[in-house]
PDB file of C-alpha atoms in Angstrom:
ATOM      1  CA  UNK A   1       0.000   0.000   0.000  1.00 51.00           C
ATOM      2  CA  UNK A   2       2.724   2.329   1.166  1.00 59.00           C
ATOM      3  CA  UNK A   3       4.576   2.138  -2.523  1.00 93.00           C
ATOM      4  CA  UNK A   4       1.080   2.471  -4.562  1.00 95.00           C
ATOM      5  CA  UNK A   5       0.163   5.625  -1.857  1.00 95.00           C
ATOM      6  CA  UNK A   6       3.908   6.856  -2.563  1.00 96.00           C
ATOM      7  CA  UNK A   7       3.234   6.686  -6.184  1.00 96.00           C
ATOM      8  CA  UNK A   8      -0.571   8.067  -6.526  1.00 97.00           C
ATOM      9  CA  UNK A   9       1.229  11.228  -4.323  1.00 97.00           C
ATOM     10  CA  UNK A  10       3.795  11.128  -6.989  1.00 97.00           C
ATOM     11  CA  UNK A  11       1.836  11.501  -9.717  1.00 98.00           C
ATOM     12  CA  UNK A  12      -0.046  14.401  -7.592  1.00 98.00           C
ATOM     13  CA  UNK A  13       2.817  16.499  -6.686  1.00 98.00           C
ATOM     14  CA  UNK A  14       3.886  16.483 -11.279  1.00 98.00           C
ATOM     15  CA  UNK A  15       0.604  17.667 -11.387  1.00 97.00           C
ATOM     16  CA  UNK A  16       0.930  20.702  -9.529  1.00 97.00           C
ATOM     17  CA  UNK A  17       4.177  21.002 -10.810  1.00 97.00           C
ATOM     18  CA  UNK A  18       3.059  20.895 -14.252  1.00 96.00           C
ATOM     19  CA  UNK A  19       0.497  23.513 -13.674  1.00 96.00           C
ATOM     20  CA  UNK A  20       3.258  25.793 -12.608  1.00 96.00           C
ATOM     21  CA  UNK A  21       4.969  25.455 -15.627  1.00 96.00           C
ATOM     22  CA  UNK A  22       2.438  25.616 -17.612  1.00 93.00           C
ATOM     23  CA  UNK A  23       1.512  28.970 -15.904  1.00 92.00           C
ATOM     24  CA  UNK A  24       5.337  29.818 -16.560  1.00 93.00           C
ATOM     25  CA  UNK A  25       5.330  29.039 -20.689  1.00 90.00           C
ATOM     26  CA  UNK A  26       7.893  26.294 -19.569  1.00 93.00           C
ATOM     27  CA  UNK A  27       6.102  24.146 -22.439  1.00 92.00           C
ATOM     28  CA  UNK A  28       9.698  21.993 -22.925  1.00 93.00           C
ATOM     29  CA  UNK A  29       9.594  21.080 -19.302  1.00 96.00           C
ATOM     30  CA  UNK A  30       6.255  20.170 -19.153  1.00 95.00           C
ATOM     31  CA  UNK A  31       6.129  17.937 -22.561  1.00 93.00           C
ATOM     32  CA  UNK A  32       9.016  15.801 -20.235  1.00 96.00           C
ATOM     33  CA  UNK A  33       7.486  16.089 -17.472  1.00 97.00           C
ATOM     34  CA  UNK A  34       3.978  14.534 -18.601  1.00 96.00           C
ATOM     35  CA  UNK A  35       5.456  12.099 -20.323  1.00 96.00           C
ATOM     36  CA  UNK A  36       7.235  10.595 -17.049  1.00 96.00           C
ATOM     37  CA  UNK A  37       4.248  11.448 -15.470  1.00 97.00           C
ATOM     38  CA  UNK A  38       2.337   8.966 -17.869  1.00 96.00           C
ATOM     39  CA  UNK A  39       4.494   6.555 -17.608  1.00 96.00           C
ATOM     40  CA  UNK A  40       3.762   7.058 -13.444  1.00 96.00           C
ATOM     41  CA  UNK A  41       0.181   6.464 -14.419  1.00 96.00           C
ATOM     42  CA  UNK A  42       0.378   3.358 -16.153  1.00 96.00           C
ATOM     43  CA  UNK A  43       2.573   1.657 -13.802  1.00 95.00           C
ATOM     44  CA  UNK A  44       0.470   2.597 -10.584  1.00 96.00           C
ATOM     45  CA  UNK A  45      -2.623   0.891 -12.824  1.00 95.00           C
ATOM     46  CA  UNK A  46      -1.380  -2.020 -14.146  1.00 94.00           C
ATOM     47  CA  UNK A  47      -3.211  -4.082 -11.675  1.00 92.00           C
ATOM     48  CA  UNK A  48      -5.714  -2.523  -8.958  1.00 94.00           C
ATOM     49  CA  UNK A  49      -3.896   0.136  -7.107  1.00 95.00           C
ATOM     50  CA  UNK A  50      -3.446  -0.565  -3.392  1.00 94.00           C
ATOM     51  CA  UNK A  51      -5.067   2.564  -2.494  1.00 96.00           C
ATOM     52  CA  UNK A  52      -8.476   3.943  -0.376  1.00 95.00           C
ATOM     53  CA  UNK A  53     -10.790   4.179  -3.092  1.00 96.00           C
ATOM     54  CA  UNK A  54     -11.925   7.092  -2.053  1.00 97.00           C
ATOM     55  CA  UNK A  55      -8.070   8.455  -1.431  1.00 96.00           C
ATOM     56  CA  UNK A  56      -7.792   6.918  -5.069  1.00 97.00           C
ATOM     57  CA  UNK A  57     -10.659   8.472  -6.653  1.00 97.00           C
ATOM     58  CA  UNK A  58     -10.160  11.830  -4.910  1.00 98.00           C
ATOM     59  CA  UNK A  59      -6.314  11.691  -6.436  1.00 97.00           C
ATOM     60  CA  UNK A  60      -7.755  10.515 -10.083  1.00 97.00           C
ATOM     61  CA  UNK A  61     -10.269  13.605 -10.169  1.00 98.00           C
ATOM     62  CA  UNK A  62      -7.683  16.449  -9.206  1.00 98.00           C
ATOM     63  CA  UNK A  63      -5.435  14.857 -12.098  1.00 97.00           C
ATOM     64  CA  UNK A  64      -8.271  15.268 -14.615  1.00 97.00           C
ATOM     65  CA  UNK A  65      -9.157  18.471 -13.272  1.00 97.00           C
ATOM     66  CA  UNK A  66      -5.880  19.575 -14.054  1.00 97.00           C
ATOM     67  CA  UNK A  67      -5.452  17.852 -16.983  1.00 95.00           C
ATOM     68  CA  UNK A  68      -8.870  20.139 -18.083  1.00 96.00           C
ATOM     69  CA  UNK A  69      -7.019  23.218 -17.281  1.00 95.00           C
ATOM     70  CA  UNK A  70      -3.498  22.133 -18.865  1.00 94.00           C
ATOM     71  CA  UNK A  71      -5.483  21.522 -22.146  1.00 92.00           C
ATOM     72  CA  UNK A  72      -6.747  25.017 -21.964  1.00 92.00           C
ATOM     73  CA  UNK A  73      -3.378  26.447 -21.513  1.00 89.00           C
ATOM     74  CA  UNK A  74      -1.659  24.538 -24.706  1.00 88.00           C
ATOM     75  CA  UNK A  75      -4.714  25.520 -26.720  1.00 88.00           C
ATOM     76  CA  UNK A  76      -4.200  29.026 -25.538  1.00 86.00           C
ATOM     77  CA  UNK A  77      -0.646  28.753 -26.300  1.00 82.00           C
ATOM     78  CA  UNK A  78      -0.972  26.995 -29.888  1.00 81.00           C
ATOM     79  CA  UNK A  79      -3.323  29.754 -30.960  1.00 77.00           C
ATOM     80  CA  UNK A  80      -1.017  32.557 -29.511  1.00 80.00           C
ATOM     81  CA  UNK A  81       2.111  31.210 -31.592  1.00 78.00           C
ATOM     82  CA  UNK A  82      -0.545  30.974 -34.923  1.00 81.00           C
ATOM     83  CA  UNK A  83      -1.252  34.536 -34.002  1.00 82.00           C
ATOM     84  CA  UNK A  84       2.445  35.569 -33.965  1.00 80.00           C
ATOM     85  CA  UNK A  85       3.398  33.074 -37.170  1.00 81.00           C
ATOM     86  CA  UNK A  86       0.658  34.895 -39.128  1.00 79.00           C
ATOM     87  CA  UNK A  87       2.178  38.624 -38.235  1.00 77.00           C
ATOM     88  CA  UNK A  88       5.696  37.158 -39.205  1.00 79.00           C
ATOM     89  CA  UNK A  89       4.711  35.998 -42.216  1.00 77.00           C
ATOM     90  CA  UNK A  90       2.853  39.354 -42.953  1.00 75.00           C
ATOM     91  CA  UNK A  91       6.093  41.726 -41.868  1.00 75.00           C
ATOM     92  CA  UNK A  92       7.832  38.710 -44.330  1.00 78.00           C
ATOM     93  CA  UNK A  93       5.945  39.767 -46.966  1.00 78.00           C
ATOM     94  CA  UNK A  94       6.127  43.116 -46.607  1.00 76.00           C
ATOM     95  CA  UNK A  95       9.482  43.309 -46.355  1.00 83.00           C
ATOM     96  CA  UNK A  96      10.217  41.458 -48.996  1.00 78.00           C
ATOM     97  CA  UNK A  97       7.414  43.602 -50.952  1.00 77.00           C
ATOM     98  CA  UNK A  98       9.653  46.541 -49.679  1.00 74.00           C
ATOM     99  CA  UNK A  99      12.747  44.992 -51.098  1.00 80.00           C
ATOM    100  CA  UNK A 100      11.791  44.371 -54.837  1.00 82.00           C
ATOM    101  CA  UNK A 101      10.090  47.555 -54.652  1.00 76.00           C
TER     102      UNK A 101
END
């Protein structure tokens, strides 16, 4: 129970951890740290976690919580780098407008 507990409180504590760097722009660190924290996941459920279900399913909804709000921030993130790709490639063509001109 104790290495299952350890685990589900592992998996926790890179969740709040990648919420802060999320919050940060830290998108490199979080890409490596979800995908250790995935591979957390999968290895504290390949059988049935020695846990308190409810200590279990209280654990399981703050991750998806999180996850909710981590999606947000990428999506606000991927449409904020469109948004500055589009203006590059407008001040591209301009300048190169400029330049033949």
């Amino acid at each position: 129970m104790a290495n299952d507990s350890a685990r589900l409180q592992s998996i926790l504590d890179d969740t709040s951890t990648l919420m802060n760097l999320a919050e940060a722009g830290e998108w490199d660190a979080v890409v490596a740290l979800h995908k250790s924290r995935e591979e957390e996941i999968q290895t504290l459920f390949k059988g049935t976690p020695d846990i308190d279900p409810d200590v279990l399913a209280e654990g399981i909804v703050y991750v998806l919580n999180k996850n909710k709000v981590l999606t947000q921030y990428s999506h606000s993130q991927r449409d904020s780098l469109r948004m500055e790709m589009s203006k590059a490639g407008h001040a591209h063509k301009a300048i190169g407008e400029y330049l033949t001109s």
